[in-house]
């Protein structure tokens, strides 16, 4: 079971930070346990990706840094031990804070106001081509889906800094009831928790 989860995690991280071509490369590497290098991955991104120019996305945070270290260790040494150790550590966490910043940097504000670490920070504070919005939303959603599984369905405190349309597309992918998500809104210098949206059905 943990082997399957580790493979899914590797694919999710590579898809998030590098995009589709690199995700395919890592998938093949995981299956045949071949050696992959980050340098070769970046080269492949430049030479073979036919999709619109998409940004490299960074993954940081208290657990995000641990995950990236484990990911790089696998890429360099073809050893899944570090990934398995990360999964065991992540399973001990309860609530997690996830910050996604594409419009402006907000991680420090969130950390100070919540008085707790930010477990995961997804960041790329640069202009994103409009044609890339759907792909970026899918990359973030796939990571959220995998992290939710690794942490065994935790409460996710979600903070977003991104164009409204991109946020809407991400919301379409995440849906209303698949994850235990608390959304926060920034207003008048502070973040406030927003009540969850619930589907209501009129009885006939």
Short mmCIF file of C-alpha atoms in Angstrom, two decimals:
data_model
loop_
_atom_site.label_atom_id
_atom_site.label_comp_id
_atom_site.label_asym_id
_atom_site.label_seq_id
_atom_site.Cartn_x
_atom_site.Cartn_y
_atom_site.Cartn_z
CA UNK A 1 0.00 0.00 0.00
CA UNK A 2 2.73 2.45 0.95
CA UNK A 3 4.53 1.68 -2.35
CA UNK A 4 1.42 2.70 -4.30
CA UNK A 5 1.06 5.87 -2.23
CA UNK A 6 4.72 6.76 -2.72
CA UNK A 7 4.41 6.34 -6.48
CA UNK A 8 1.30 8.53 -6.55
CA UNK A 9 3.10 11.15 -4.47
CA UNK A 10 6.12 11.23 -6.78
CA UNK A 11 3.89 11.64 -9.81
CA UNK A 12 1.88 14.38 -8.10
CA UNK A 13 4.93 16.41 -7.05
CA UNK A 14 6.58 16.15 -10.46
CA UNK A 15 3.33 17.16 -12.14
CA UNK A 16 2.91 20.14 -9.81
CA UNK A 17 6.36 21.66 -10.07
CA UNK A 18 7.40 20.72 -13.60
CA UNK A 19 4.28 19.96 -15.61
CA UNK A 20 3.07 17.20 -17.89
CA UNK A 21 6.28 16.15 -19.67
CA UNK A 22 8.20 15.74 -16.44
CA UNK A 23 5.33 13.86 -14.84
CA UNK A 24 5.49 11.35 -17.70
CA UNK A 25 9.27 11.03 -17.27
CA UNK A 26 8.99 10.42 -13.53
CA UNK A 27 6.17 7.91 -14.06
CA UNK A 28 8.48 5.87 -16.30
CA UNK A 29 11.34 6.23 -13.85
CA UNK A 30 9.22 5.04 -10.93
CA UNK A 31 8.07 1.98 -12.86
CA UNK A 32 11.51 0.85 -14.02
CA UNK A 33 13.48 2.42 -11.14
CA UNK A 34 15.74 4.16 -13.68
CA UNK A 35 17.86 7.14 -12.72
CA UNK A 36 16.50 10.58 -13.48
CA UNK A 37 18.18 13.91 -12.91
CA UNK A 38 16.55 17.29 -12.35
CA UNK A 39 18.83 18.75 -15.02
CA UNK A 40 17.56 16.29 -17.61
CA UNK A 41 13.98 16.98 -16.57
CA UNK A 42 14.36 20.72 -17.12
CA UNK A 43 15.97 20.06 -20.48
CA UNK A 44 13.04 17.87 -21.49
CA UNK A 45 10.62 20.63 -20.48
CA UNK A 46 12.29 23.07 -22.86
CA UNK A 47 12.67 20.72 -25.80
CA UNK A 48 9.60 18.48 -25.87
CA UNK A 49 6.67 20.18 -24.18
CA UNK A 50 4.20 21.27 -26.89
CA UNK A 51 1.74 22.85 -24.45
CA UNK A 52 1.77 26.62 -23.74
CA UNK A 53 4.81 27.86 -21.83
CA UNK A 54 4.03 26.93 -18.22
CA UNK A 55 5.90 28.12 -15.15
CA UNK A 56 7.93 26.04 -12.76
CA UNK A 57 6.05 26.06 -9.48
CA UNK A 58 7.89 25.89 -6.16
CA UNK A 59 6.78 23.71 -3.26
CA UNK A 60 7.86 24.87 0.20
CA UNK A 61 6.54 24.97 3.77
CA UNK A 62 7.30 22.88 6.85
CA UNK A 63 6.24 19.59 5.25
CA UNK A 64 6.62 20.82 1.68
CA UNK A 65 10.38 21.24 2.23
CA UNK A 66 10.58 17.71 3.65
CA UNK A 67 8.68 16.39 0.66
CA UNK A 68 10.94 18.21 -1.81
CA UNK A 69 14.07 16.86 -0.09
CA UNK A 70 12.65 13.33 -0.27
CA UNK A 71 11.66 13.86 -3.91
CA UNK A 72 15.15 15.06 -4.88
CA UNK A 73 16.74 12.16 -3.02
CA UNK A 74 14.64 9.73 -5.02
CA UNK A 75 15.53 11.46 -8.30
CA UNK A 76 19.24 11.49 -7.51
CA UNK A 77 19.65 8.12 -5.79
CA UNK A 78 16.67 6.12 -7.06
CA UNK A 79 15.84 5.33 -3.41
CA UNK A 80 12.22 5.51 -2.28
CA UNK A 81 13.11 5.28 1.44
CA UNK A 82 13.00 9.06 1.96
CA UNK A 83 9.53 9.24 0.36
CA UNK A 84 8.28 6.49 2.66
CA UNK A 85 9.72 8.31 5.69
CA UNK A 86 7.94 11.51 4.63
CA UNK A 87 4.63 9.62 4.29
CA UNK A 88 4.99 8.22 7.83
CA UNK A 89 5.74 11.70 9.20
CA UNK A 90 2.87 13.33 7.30
CA UNK A 91 0.41 10.74 8.61
CA UNK A 92 1.06 12.04 12.13
CA UNK A 93 -0.15 15.55 11.26
CA UNK A 94 -3.75 16.54 11.98
CA UNK A 95 -4.88 19.84 10.48
CA UNK A 96 -2.69 21.25 7.72
CA UNK A 97 -2.33 24.75 6.32
CA UNK A 98 -1.98 25.06 2.55
CA UNK A 99 -1.06 28.39 0.97
CA UNK A 100 -1.29 28.83 -2.81
CA UNK A 101 0.24 32.12 -3.94
CA UNK A 102 0.22 33.18 -7.59
CA UNK A 103 -0.78 36.86 -7.37
CA UNK A 104 1.24 38.06 -4.36
CA UNK A 105 3.26 36.54 -1.53
CA UNK A 106 1.05 35.81 1.48
CA UNK A 107 2.78 32.95 3.32
CA UNK A 108 4.44 35.16 5.94
CA UNK A 109 1.16 36.96 6.74
CA UNK A 110 -0.65 33.64 7.12
CA UNK A 111 2.05 32.17 9.35
CA UNK A 112 2.13 35.25 11.61
CA UNK A 113 -1.67 35.55 11.93
CA UNK A 114 -2.28 31.86 12.56
CA UNK A 115 0.76 31.64 14.87
CA UNK A 116 1.58 28.25 13.41
CA UNK A 117 3.68 26.85 10.57
CA UNK A 118 2.45 26.65 6.99
CA UNK A 119 2.78 22.98 6.12
CA UNK A 120 2.60 23.43 2.34
CA UNK A 121 3.32 26.49 0.21
CA UNK A 122 2.66 26.35 -3.54
CA UNK A 123 4.19 29.45 -5.08
CA UNK A 124 4.80 31.15 -8.41
CA UNK A 125 4.36 34.91 -8.08
CA UNK A 126 4.74 35.82 -11.72
CA UNK A 127 2.35 36.45 -14.58
CA UNK A 128 0.71 33.26 -15.82
CA UNK A 129 -0.49 33.03 -19.45
CA UNK A 130 -4.29 32.89 -19.61
CA UNK A 131 -4.11 29.74 -21.73
CA UNK A 132 -2.25 28.03 -18.87
CA UNK A 133 -4.97 28.58 -16.24
CA UNK A 134 -6.71 25.19 -16.72
CA UNK A 135 -3.42 23.29 -16.61
CA UNK A 136 -2.23 25.15 -13.52
CA UNK A 137 -5.57 24.46 -11.79
CA UNK A 138 -5.22 20.75 -12.59
CA UNK A 139 -1.63 20.66 -11.30
CA UNK A 140 -2.65 22.23 -7.97
CA UNK A 141 -5.80 20.09 -7.67
CA UNK A 142 -3.87 16.88 -8.26
CA UNK A 143 -1.42 17.83 -5.52
CA UNK A 144 -4.25 18.68 -3.08
CA UNK A 145 -5.92 15.35 -3.87
CA UNK A 146 -2.72 13.40 -3.18
CA UNK A 147 -1.87 15.33 0.00
CA UNK A 148 -5.40 14.72 1.29
CA UNK A 149 -4.78 10.98 0.84
CA UNK A 150 -1.32 11.06 2.43
CA UNK A 151 -2.69 12.88 5.49
CA UNK A 152 -5.76 10.61 5.61
CA UNK A 153 -8.42 13.29 5.09
CA UNK A 154 -7.30 16.14 7.35
CA UNK A 155 -8.87 19.53 7.84
CA UNK A 156 -7.15 21.71 5.24
CA UNK A 157 -6.91 25.43 6.00
CA UNK A 158 -6.68 26.89 2.51
CA UNK A 159 -5.35 30.36 1.68
CA UNK A 160 -5.40 31.54 -1.95
CA UNK A 161 -3.70 34.42 -3.73
CA UNK A 162 -4.53 34.05 -7.42
CA UNK A 163 -6.68 35.44 -10.24
CA UNK A 164 -10.39 34.92 -9.57
CA UNK A 165 -10.90 32.82 -12.70
CA UNK A 166 -8.02 30.51 -11.76
CA UNK A 167 -9.47 30.17 -8.25
CA UNK A 168 -12.87 29.35 -9.76
CA UNK A 169 -11.36 26.67 -11.99
CA UNK A 170 -9.55 25.17 -9.00
CA UNK A 171 -12.84 25.19 -7.08
CA UNK A 172 -14.55 23.36 -9.94
CA UNK A 173 -11.95 20.61 -9.74
CA UNK A 174 -11.92 20.33 -5.95
CA UNK A 175 -15.72 20.38 -5.66
CA UNK A 176 -17.86 21.06 -2.62
CA UNK A 177 -17.71 17.87 -0.62
CA UNK A 178 -14.60 15.84 -1.45
CA UNK A 179 -12.30 17.41 1.13
CA UNK A 180 -12.56 18.95 4.58
CA UNK A 181 -11.49 22.47 3.53
CA UNK A 182 -11.70 25.73 5.46
CA UNK A 183 -11.35 28.81 3.25
CA UNK A 184 -9.94 32.11 4.47
CA UNK A 185 -10.52 35.61 3.08
CA UNK A 186 -8.17 38.59 3.46
CA UNK A 187 -9.86 41.85 4.39
CA UNK A 188 -8.78 44.93 6.36
CA UNK A 189 -5.34 43.52 7.08
CA UNK A 190 -6.38 40.13 8.43
CA UNK A 191 -7.63 36.70 7.39
CA UNK A 192 -11.10 35.52 8.39
CA UNK A 193 -12.56 32.02 8.04
CA UNK A 194 -15.44 31.86 5.55
CA UNK A 195 -18.46 29.57 6.14
CA UNK A 196 -18.50 26.55 3.86
CA UNK A 197 -20.80 26.42 0.84
CA UNK A 198 -23.39 23.65 1.04
CA UNK A 199 -25.58 22.21 -1.67
CA UNK A 200 -29.28 22.62 -0.96
CA UNK A 201 -32.07 20.86 -2.80
CA UNK A 202 -35.64 22.11 -2.93
CA UNK A 203 -38.15 19.38 -2.16
CA UNK A 204 -40.86 18.97 -4.77
#
